[in-house]
GROMACS .gro file of C-alpha atoms in nm:
model
  404
    1MET     CA    1  -0.549   0.668   2.188
    2THR     CA    2  -0.417   1.023   2.166
    3ALA     CA    3  -0.630   1.264   1.967
    4VAL     CA    4  -0.466   1.434   1.674
    5ALA     CA    5  -0.514   1.810   1.659
    6LEU     CA    6  -0.554   1.847   1.285
    7GLN     CA    7  -0.667   2.176   1.141
    8ALA     CA    8  -0.700   2.308   0.787
    9VAL     CA    9  -0.423   2.542   0.677
   10PRO     CA   10  -0.573   2.859   0.523
   11ALA     CA   11  -0.446   2.910   0.170
   12GLN     CA   12  -0.304   3.255   0.249
   13ALA     CA   13  -0.108   3.115   0.545
   14ARG     CA   14   0.083   2.853   0.352
   15PRO     CA   15   0.454   2.932   0.326
   16GLU     CA   16   0.495   2.767  -0.013
   17PRO     CA   17   0.301   2.657  -0.321
   18THR     CA   18   0.083   2.351  -0.272
   19VAL     CA   19   0.030   2.054  -0.501
   20PRO     CA   20  -0.234   2.139  -0.762
   21ALA     CA   21  -0.572   2.002  -0.659
   22ALA     CA   22  -0.586   1.761  -0.952
   23THR     CA   23  -0.274   1.603  -1.096
   24THR     CA   24  -0.189   1.306  -1.309
   25ALA     CA   25  -0.071   0.995  -1.128
   26ALA     CA   26   0.265   1.032  -1.300
   27THR     CA   27   0.338   1.373  -1.151
   28ALA     CA   28   0.156   1.375  -0.818
   29GLY     CA   29   0.448   1.250  -0.611
   30THR     CA   30   0.693   1.508  -0.742
   31ALA     CA   31   0.464   1.806  -0.724
   32ALA     CA   32   0.503   1.867  -0.351
   33THR     CA   33   0.778   2.113  -0.271
   34ALA     CA   34   0.980   2.074   0.046
   35SER     CA   35   1.068   2.356   0.282
   36ALA     CA   36   1.420   2.372   0.426
   37GLY     CA   37   1.480   2.084   0.666
   38SER     CA   38   1.165   1.890   0.585
   39HIS     CA   39   0.989   1.715   0.301
   40THR     CA   40   0.680   1.509   0.225
   41VAL     CA   41   0.681   1.132   0.281
   42VAL     CA   42   0.412   0.872   0.222
   43THR     CA   43   0.286   0.724   0.550
   44TRP     CA   44   0.019   0.494   0.404
   45GLY     CA   45  -0.065   0.369   0.057
   46ALA     CA   46  -0.286   0.116  -0.120
   47SER     CA   47  -0.281   0.024  -0.487
   48ALA     CA   48  -0.564   0.151  -0.703
   49ASP     CA   49  -0.777  -0.089  -0.906
   50HIS     CA   50  -1.123  -0.126  -1.064
   51MET     CA   51  -1.398  -0.147  -0.800
   52GLY     CA   52  -1.723  -0.193  -0.990
   53ASP     CA   53  -1.955   0.104  -1.035
   54GLY     CA   54  -1.961   0.404  -0.808
   55ALA     CA   55  -2.282   0.512  -0.632
   56ALA     CA   56  -2.414   0.866  -0.604
   57ASP     CA   57  -2.477   1.016  -0.257
   58ARG     CA   58  -2.264   0.747  -0.097
   59GLY     CA   59  -2.026   0.804   0.193
   60TYR     CA   60  -1.720   0.598   0.285
   61ARG     CA   61  -1.547   0.605   0.624
   62MET     CA   62  -1.214   0.432   0.574
   63VAL     CA   63  -0.970   0.321   0.843
   64VAL     CA   64  -0.600   0.325   0.753
   65HIS     CA   65  -0.291   0.268   0.967
   66THR     CA   66  -0.004   0.517   0.946
   67SER     CA   67   0.365   0.432   0.948
   68VAL     CA   68   0.592   0.739   0.968
   69ALA     CA   69   0.491   1.027   1.198
   70GLY     CA   70   0.475   1.383   1.077
   71GLY     CA   71   0.272   1.700   1.030
   72GLU     CA   72   0.072   1.859   0.748
   73LEU     CA   73  -0.130   1.549   0.668
   74ARG     CA   74  -0.257   1.523   0.313
   75ILE     CA   75  -0.457   1.255   0.136
   76ARG     CA   76  -0.463   1.154  -0.230
   77LEU     CA   77  -0.794   1.070  -0.393
   78SER     CA   78  -0.779   0.862  -0.708
   79ASN     CA   79  -1.009   0.839  -1.009
   80ALA     CA   80  -0.748   0.638  -1.199
   81PHE     CA   81  -0.998   0.387  -1.336
   82GLY     CA   82  -1.296   0.618  -1.380
   83ASP     CA   83  -1.442   0.697  -1.720
   84ARG     CA   84  -1.590   1.030  -1.611
   85PRO     CA   85  -1.515   1.300  -1.351
   86VAL     CA   86  -1.617   1.234  -0.991
   87THR     CA   87  -1.688   1.506  -0.736
   88PHE     CA   88  -1.611   1.482  -0.365
   89ASP     CA   89  -1.804   1.754  -0.182
   90SER     CA   90  -1.711   1.667   0.176
   91VAL     CA   91  -1.391   1.503   0.301
   92TYR     CA   92  -1.279   1.470   0.663
   93ALA     CA   93  -0.989   1.312   0.852
   94GLY     CA   94  -1.004   1.198   1.213
   95VAL     CA   95  -0.881   0.931   1.451
   96GLN     CA   96  -1.058   0.603   1.521
   97LYS     CA   97  -1.192   0.545   1.870
   98GLU     CA   98  -1.384   0.224   1.806
   99GLY     CA   99  -1.551   0.094   1.493
  100ALA     CA  100  -1.688   0.388   1.295
  101THR     CA  101  -1.677   0.617   1.599
  102LEU     CA  102  -1.404   0.878   1.612
  103VAL     CA  103  -1.204   1.026   1.898
  104PRO     CA  104  -1.394   1.338   2.007
  105ARG     CA  105  -1.275   1.662   1.844
  106SER     CA  106  -1.036   1.477   1.613
  107ASN     CA  107  -1.243   1.502   1.293
  108ARG     CA  108  -1.128   1.784   1.063
  109ARG     CA  109  -1.245   1.895   0.722
  110LEU     CA  110  -0.999   1.859   0.436
  111THR     CA  111  -0.991   2.120   0.164
  112PHE     CA  112  -0.868   2.120  -0.195
  113GLY     CA  113  -0.710   2.440  -0.323
  114GLY     CA  114  -0.888   2.617  -0.038
  115GLY     CA  115  -1.230   2.484  -0.135
  116ARG     CA  116  -1.446   2.218   0.027
  117SER     CA  117  -1.518   2.035  -0.298
  118ILE     CA  118  -1.297   1.879  -0.564
  119THR     CA  119  -1.386   1.726  -0.899
  120VAL     CA  120  -1.127   1.470  -1.008
  121PRO     CA  121  -1.109   1.406  -1.384
  122ALA     CA  122  -1.111   1.052  -1.519
  123GLY     CA  123  -0.765   0.900  -1.488
  124ALA     CA  124  -0.641   1.166  -1.244
  125THR     CA  125  -0.567   1.204  -0.874
  126ALA     CA  126  -0.618   1.492  -0.632
  127TYR     CA  127  -0.417   1.590  -0.325
  128SER     CA  128  -0.584   1.767  -0.035
  129ASP     CA  129  -0.444   2.078   0.125
  130PRO     CA  130  -0.235   2.004   0.436
  131LEU     CA  131  -0.373   2.000   0.789
  132THR     CA  132  -0.175   2.147   1.074
  133GLY     CA  133  -0.094   1.931   1.373
  134ALA     CA  134   0.110   1.620   1.440
  135LEU     CA  135   0.003   1.277   1.323
  136PRO     CA  136   0.176   1.002   1.524
  137ALA     CA  137   0.308   0.680   1.379
  138ALA     CA  138   0.081   0.374   1.410
  139THR     CA  139  -0.237   0.582   1.420
  140ASN     CA  140  -0.569   0.444   1.299
  141LEU     CA  141  -0.651   0.740   1.079
  142VAL     CA  142  -1.009   0.763   0.953
  143VAL     CA  143  -1.080   0.934   0.621
  144SER     CA  144  -1.447   1.002   0.548
  145ILE     CA  145  -1.554   1.101   0.196
  146HIS     CA  146  -1.884   1.174   0.022
  147SER     CA  147  -1.962   1.200  -0.346
  148PRO     CA  148  -2.292   1.340  -0.474
  149ASP     CA  149  -2.244   1.212  -0.829
  150ALA     CA  150  -2.019   0.905  -0.837
  151ALA     CA  151  -2.110   0.676  -1.126
  152GLY     CA  152  -1.938   0.451  -1.373
  153PRO     CA  153  -1.624   0.257  -1.282
  154ALA     CA  154  -1.505   0.330  -0.928
  155THR     CA  155  -1.143   0.327  -0.817
  156GLY     CA  156  -1.028   0.167  -0.494
  157HIS     CA  157  -0.856  -0.126  -0.327
  158GLY     CA  158  -1.057  -0.443  -0.282
  159LEU     CA  159  -0.862  -0.643  -0.023
  160ALA     CA  160  -0.813  -0.406   0.267
  161MET     CA  161  -0.793  -0.665   0.549
  162GLN     CA  162  -0.943  -0.380   0.748
  163THR     CA  163  -1.304  -0.307   0.838
  164SER     CA  164  -1.427   0.026   0.707
  165TYR     CA  165  -1.775   0.170   0.680
  166ALA     CA  166  -2.026   0.312   0.433
  167THR     CA  167  -2.352   0.501   0.447
  168GLN     CA  168  -2.607   0.675   0.231
  169GLY     CA  169  -2.595   1.053   0.243
  170ASP     CA  170  -2.331   1.287   0.380
  171HIS     CA  171  -2.231   1.203   0.736
  172THR     CA  172  -1.862   1.280   0.697
  173SER     CA  173  -1.852   1.552   0.964
  174GLU     CA  174  -2.009   1.331   1.231
  175GLU     CA  175  -1.778   1.176   1.488
  176SER     CA  176  -2.049   0.934   1.593
  177GLY     CA  177  -2.059   0.605   1.410
  178THR     CA  178  -2.437   0.579   1.429
  179ALA     CA  179  -2.503   0.651   1.062
  180TRP     CA  180  -2.219   0.431   0.935
  181THR     CA  181  -2.406   0.103   0.948
  182ASP     CA  182  -2.264  -0.073   0.642
  183THR     CA  183  -1.935  -0.253   0.700
  184ILE     CA  184  -1.702  -0.293   0.403
  185GLY     CA  185  -1.368  -0.465   0.348
  186ALA     CA  186  -1.234  -0.226   0.084
  187TRP     CA  187  -1.101   0.128   0.048
  188TYR     CA  188  -1.274   0.352  -0.208
  189TYR     CA  189  -1.102   0.635  -0.399
  190LEU     CA  190  -0.835   0.684  -0.130
  191ASP     CA  191  -0.490   0.559  -0.232
  192ALA     CA  192  -0.231   0.752  -0.026
  193VAL     CA  193  -0.173   0.955   0.290
  194THR     CA  194   0.136   1.173   0.328
  195VAL     CA  195   0.297   1.378   0.604
  196ARG     CA  196   0.578   1.632   0.621
  197THR     CA  197   0.875   1.519   0.825
  198ALA     CA  198   1.252   1.559   0.853
  199ALA     CA  199   1.433   1.589   0.521
  200ASP     CA  200   1.648   1.282   0.591
  201THR     CA  201   1.345   1.059   0.658
  202GLY     CA  202   1.242   0.826   0.377
  203ALA     CA  203   0.999   0.550   0.293
  204VAL     CA  204   0.998   0.204   0.140
  205VAL     CA  205   0.725   0.084  -0.096
  206ALA     CA  206   0.636  -0.287  -0.097
  207LEU     CA  207   0.538  -0.381  -0.452
  208GLY     CA  208   0.372  -0.720  -0.443
  209ASP     CA  209   0.077  -0.955  -0.475
  210SER     CA  210  -0.167  -1.114  -0.228
  211ILE     CA  211   0.104  -1.206   0.022
  212THR     CA  212   0.206  -0.841   0.048
  213ASP     CA  213  -0.161  -0.738   0.039
  214GLY     CA  214  -0.206  -0.943   0.356
  215TRP     CA  215  -0.432  -1.228   0.243
  216ALA     CA  216  -0.466  -1.483   0.528
  217SER     CA  217  -0.342  -1.238   0.791
  218THR     CA  218  -0.581  -1.137   1.070
  219THR     CA  219  -0.827  -0.866   0.970
  220ASP     CA  220  -0.812  -0.536   1.165
  221GLN     CA  221  -0.487  -0.632   1.338
  222ASN     CA  222  -0.232  -0.491   1.089
  223ARG     CA  223  -0.044  -0.818   1.057
  224ARG     CA  224   0.057  -0.798   0.691
  225TRP     CA  225   0.432  -0.835   0.657
  226PRO     CA  226   0.473  -0.464   0.564
  227ASP     CA  227   0.293  -0.375   0.891
  228TYR     CA  228   0.539  -0.581   1.093
  229LEU     CA  229   0.818  -0.414   0.896
  230ALA     CA  230   0.681  -0.067   0.977
  231ARG     CA  231   0.687  -0.151   1.348
  232ARG     CA  232   1.048  -0.269   1.320
  233LEU     CA  233   1.146   0.049   1.143
  234GLN     CA  234   0.988   0.266   1.412
  235ARG     CA  235   1.209   0.099   1.674
  236ALA     CA  236   1.525   0.091   1.463
  237ASP     CA  237   1.804   0.343   1.425
  238THR     CA  238   1.730   0.416   1.061
  239THR     CA  239   1.604   0.710   0.863
  240VAL     CA  240   1.363   0.489   0.667
  241LYS     CA  241   1.036   0.512   0.861
  242GLY     CA  242   0.755   0.520   0.608
  243VAL     CA  243   0.601   0.206   0.456
  244ALA     CA  244   0.349   0.200   0.172
  245ASN     CA  245   0.186  -0.134   0.095
  246GLU     CA  246   0.127  -0.153  -0.281
  247GLY     CA  247   0.026  -0.519  -0.299
  248ILE     CA  248  -0.268  -0.643  -0.506
  249SER     CA  249  -0.411  -0.991  -0.461
  250GLY     CA  250  -0.347  -1.199  -0.773
  251ASN     CA  251  -0.114  -0.941  -0.924
  252LYS     CA  252   0.149  -1.033  -1.183
  253VAL     CA  253   0.472  -0.874  -1.295
  254LEU     CA  254   0.413  -0.913  -1.669
  255SER     CA  255   0.042  -0.909  -1.748
  256ASP     CA  256  -0.273  -0.733  -1.634
  257GLY     CA  257  -0.550  -0.924  -1.463
  258ALA     CA  258  -0.592  -0.878  -1.090
  259GLY     CA  259  -0.497  -0.515  -1.114
  260GLN     CA  260  -0.262  -0.374  -1.371
  261SER     CA  261   0.070  -0.556  -1.387
  262ALA     CA  262   0.358  -0.442  -1.170
  263LEU     CA  263   0.516  -0.297  -1.483
  264ASN     CA  264   0.206  -0.101  -1.578
  265ARG     CA  265   0.131   0.036  -1.231
  266LEU     CA  266   0.487   0.107  -1.122
  267GLN     CA  267   0.471   0.480  -1.186
  268ARG     CA  268   0.130   0.548  -1.031
  269ASP     CA  269   0.147   0.315  -0.729
  270VAL     CA  270   0.516   0.338  -0.648
  271LEU     CA  271   0.734   0.602  -0.811
  272SER     CA  272   0.479   0.882  -0.774
  273GLN     CA  273   0.472   0.845  -0.395
  274PRO     CA  274   0.670   1.121  -0.220
  275GLY     CA  275   0.976   1.050  -0.008
  276VAL     CA  276   1.030   0.697  -0.139
  277ARG     CA  277   1.390   0.587  -0.101
  278THR     CA  278   1.360   0.217  -0.178
  279VAL     CA  279   1.126  -0.015  -0.368
  280PHE     CA  280   1.086  -0.367  -0.225
  281LEU     CA  281   0.989  -0.601  -0.509
  282PHE     CA  282   0.823  -0.928  -0.406
  283GLU     CA  283   0.624  -1.056  -0.704
  284GLY     CA  284   0.631  -1.341  -0.951
  285VAL     CA  285   0.444  -1.638  -0.808
  286ASN     CA  286   0.123  -1.549  -0.995
  287ASP     CA  287   0.311  -1.527  -1.325
  288ILE     CA  288   0.465  -1.868  -1.257
  289LYS     CA  289   0.157  -2.059  -1.142
  290ALA     CA  290  -0.081  -1.923  -1.408
  291HIS     CA  291   0.035  -2.177  -1.670
  292SER     CA  292   0.041  -1.898  -1.927
  293GLY     CA  293   0.377  -1.991  -2.074
  294VAL     CA  294   0.584  -1.748  -1.868
  295THR     CA  295   0.948  -1.852  -1.866
  296ALA     CA  296   1.219  -1.770  -1.618
  297GLN     CA  297   1.387  -1.548  -1.876
  298GLY     CA  298   1.062  -1.365  -1.943
  299LEU     CA  299   1.006  -1.297  -1.574
  300ILE     CA  300   1.370  -1.194  -1.527
  301ALA     CA  301   1.328  -0.947  -1.814
  302GLY     CA  302   1.033  -0.798  -1.626
  303TYR     CA  303   1.241  -0.765  -1.310
  304ARG     CA  304   1.518  -0.598  -1.507
  305GLU     CA  305   1.276  -0.341  -1.650
  306ILE     CA  306   1.150  -0.258  -1.300
  307ILE     CA  307   1.508  -0.228  -1.173
  308ALA     CA  308   1.601   0.004  -1.459
  309ARG     CA  309   1.299   0.228  -1.410
  310VAL     CA  310   1.344   0.248  -1.034
  311HIS     CA  311   1.712   0.334  -1.075
  312ALA     CA  312   1.627   0.594  -1.339
  313ALA     CA  313   1.401   0.757  -1.080
  314GLY     CA  314   1.697   0.776  -0.841
  315LYS     CA  315   1.570   0.510  -0.603
  316CYS     CA  316   1.701   0.173  -0.488
  317VAL     CA  317   1.531  -0.160  -0.543
  318VAL     CA  318   1.541  -0.463  -0.314
  319GLY     CA  319   1.448  -0.803  -0.455
  320ALA     CA  320   1.284  -1.083  -0.259
  321THR     CA  321   1.287  -1.446  -0.369
  322VAL     CA  322   0.959  -1.616  -0.460
  323GLY     CA  323   0.832  -1.837  -0.180
  324PRO     CA  324   0.747  -2.211  -0.197
  325PHE     CA  325   0.394  -2.317  -0.288
  326GLU     CA  326   0.381  -2.693  -0.342
  327GLY     CA  327   0.037  -2.810  -0.227
  328TRP     CA  328  -0.139  -2.514  -0.392
  329SER     CA  329  -0.370  -2.640  -0.668
  330GLU     CA  330  -0.171  -2.478  -0.952
  331TRP     CA  331   0.171  -2.607  -0.846
  332ASP     CA  332   0.358  -2.837  -1.082
  333GLN     CA  333   0.719  -2.934  -1.149
  334ALA     CA  334   0.746  -2.709  -1.455
  335GLY     CA  335   0.646  -2.405  -1.252
  336GLU     CA  336   0.878  -2.511  -0.972
  337ALA     CA  337   1.169  -2.518  -1.216
  338VAL     CA  338   1.088  -2.161  -1.323
  339ARG     CA  339   1.070  -2.051  -0.958
  340GLN     CA  340   1.410  -2.203  -0.882
  341GLU     CA  341   1.572  -2.035  -1.183
  342VAL     CA  342   1.413  -1.700  -1.102
  343ASN     CA  343   1.524  -1.722  -0.739
  344GLN     CA  344   1.879  -1.799  -0.848
  345PHE     CA  345   1.876  -1.477  -1.052
  346ILE     CA  346   1.743  -1.275  -0.761
  347ARG     CA  347   2.003  -1.415  -0.522
  348ASP     CA  348   2.309  -1.417  -0.746
  349SER     CA  349   2.278  -1.166  -1.030
  350GLY     CA  350   2.387  -0.862  -0.832
  351GLU     CA  351   2.134  -0.651  -1.022
  352PHE     CA  352   1.926  -0.567  -0.716
  353ASP     CA  353   2.068  -0.321  -0.463
  354ALA     CA  354   1.991  -0.575  -0.190
  355VAL     CA  355   1.824  -0.915  -0.164
  356ASN     CA  356   1.594  -1.070   0.097
  357ASP     CA  357   1.553  -1.446   0.075
  358PHE     CA  358   1.187  -1.499   0.166
  359ASP     CA  359   1.203  -1.844   0.006
  360HIS     CA  360   1.466  -1.949   0.259
  361ILE     CA  361   1.265  -1.805   0.548
  362LEU     CA  362   0.933  -1.965   0.456
  363ARG     CA  363   1.031  -2.308   0.324
  364SER     CA  364   1.038  -2.631   0.518
  365PRO     CA  365   1.392  -2.750   0.592
  366TYR     CA  366   1.276  -3.101   0.499
  367ASP     CA  367   1.107  -3.011   0.170
  368HIS     CA  368   1.224  -2.689   0.006
  369GLU     CA  369   0.929  -2.683  -0.231
  370ARG     CA  370   0.678  -2.658   0.055
  371MET     CA  371   0.610  -2.390   0.313
  372LEU     CA  372   0.700  -2.466   0.673
  373PRO     CA  373   0.370  -2.580   0.833
  374PHE     CA  374   0.418  -2.339   1.125
  375PHE     CA  375   0.401  -2.049   0.877
  376ASP     CA  376   0.136  -2.195   0.645
  377SER     CA  377  -0.215  -2.041   0.654
  378GLY     CA  378  -0.343  -2.375   0.528
  379ASP     CA  379  -0.352  -2.311   0.154
  380HIS     CA  380   0.023  -2.375   0.110
  381LEU     CA  381   0.080  -2.038  -0.063
  382HIS     CA  382  -0.007  -1.761   0.182
  383PRO     CA  383   0.175  -1.727   0.515
  384ASN     CA  384  -0.023  -1.688   0.836
  385ASP     CA  385   0.046  -1.412   1.091
  386LYS     CA  386   0.357  -1.593   1.217
  387GLY     CA  387   0.487  -1.629   0.863
  388MET     CA  388   0.420  -1.261   0.793
  389GLN     CA  389   0.616  -1.164   1.102
  390ALA     CA  390   0.903  -1.396   1.013
  391MET     CA  391   0.927  -1.234   0.670
  392ALA     CA  392   0.939  -0.886   0.818
  393ASP     CA  393   1.190  -0.991   1.082
  394ALA     CA  394   1.417  -1.126   0.809
  395VAL     CA  395   1.432  -0.798   0.614
  396ASP     CA  396   1.777  -0.641   0.624
  397LEU     CA  397   1.696  -0.289   0.740
  398ALA     CA  398   2.034  -0.160   0.628
  399GLY     CA  399   1.944  -0.264   0.274
  400LEU     CA  400   1.638  -0.036   0.285
  401ASP     CA  401   1.841   0.268   0.389
  402CYS     CA  402   1.981   0.309   0.042
  403ASP     CA  403   2.106   0.622  -0.131
  404ARG     CA  404   2.146   0.658  -0.505
   0.00000   0.00000   0.00000
């Protein structure tokens, strides 16, 4: 793997104002200013959620996979669900060699407003200063953070489908993986990575539930359907190159539970991300199967609110039909009727800027209420790696390259 020559940009050398070190989630994505011919685009993202209590003097070495290439890497740290400030006194970015070990000379300190430490207020986020150097697409970037005082509710993403690492004490500057002995399957405090790239390059955000989050795909192999989509986009003649996966396992459109609802997290997880051109909405099955009295009209009203808010932000929204799930323990005919009515709206209403029919791709041709066995992970709801790839292969790339 090619090493990435990332270096901190001295504050006095920056040609333009930088994002304030701590910003609200609602304004973070619009705070970055673009120089002529380039702008900032999200290259990786993960939805923030409650993660239990934080631990003082704990380090996290988190592996994330980039989509769009660019320079001036920045990360966003989130304390969205904290009830007190949290300080990060040492933050580094490098490139994975193997496990917790980094490519030699790739690990670089990140600064915040020129300083090595940043205290993020409760409910806020913080962007790092940019690093010089090119960050290629499809890089296993490693972000190492340490907090001397983390306590109370932590913020992070629980279902990473990626092995990361933790340790006691500050070992962030070390490229060796020796001290990083605890393996974890979550990302802590980190919710976005951005790069600066050509002004006509954009990104798509996948807003979804456990299927988008990658449940049942192969861990450490980047086989979630948005990963397959990112690889397609890199090969395609399109200006949409960035992909941010904002799926949360168990998430619903209308009500909080497994993460805040899609409606309640839309601004922070989606619209605040820089360079987003299109939102890809693939949610609804958890609302339907929860037996909470959700009707097709209620779910459609939720979709319409998301469409209106995305359009008001000047972005396009693609809708995907809800996939089949007969055989899952919560399936029943009443829920199936809601799914069919909702899918008819998605396909035929004309209210989305484009539509992708994941239901058609995933269902058995012999029983439209069941997933095709070849794509079924075994639980009759979540696709396996082949199903994830089929979904990504079915996405109309032209529909993502949208301009409002």
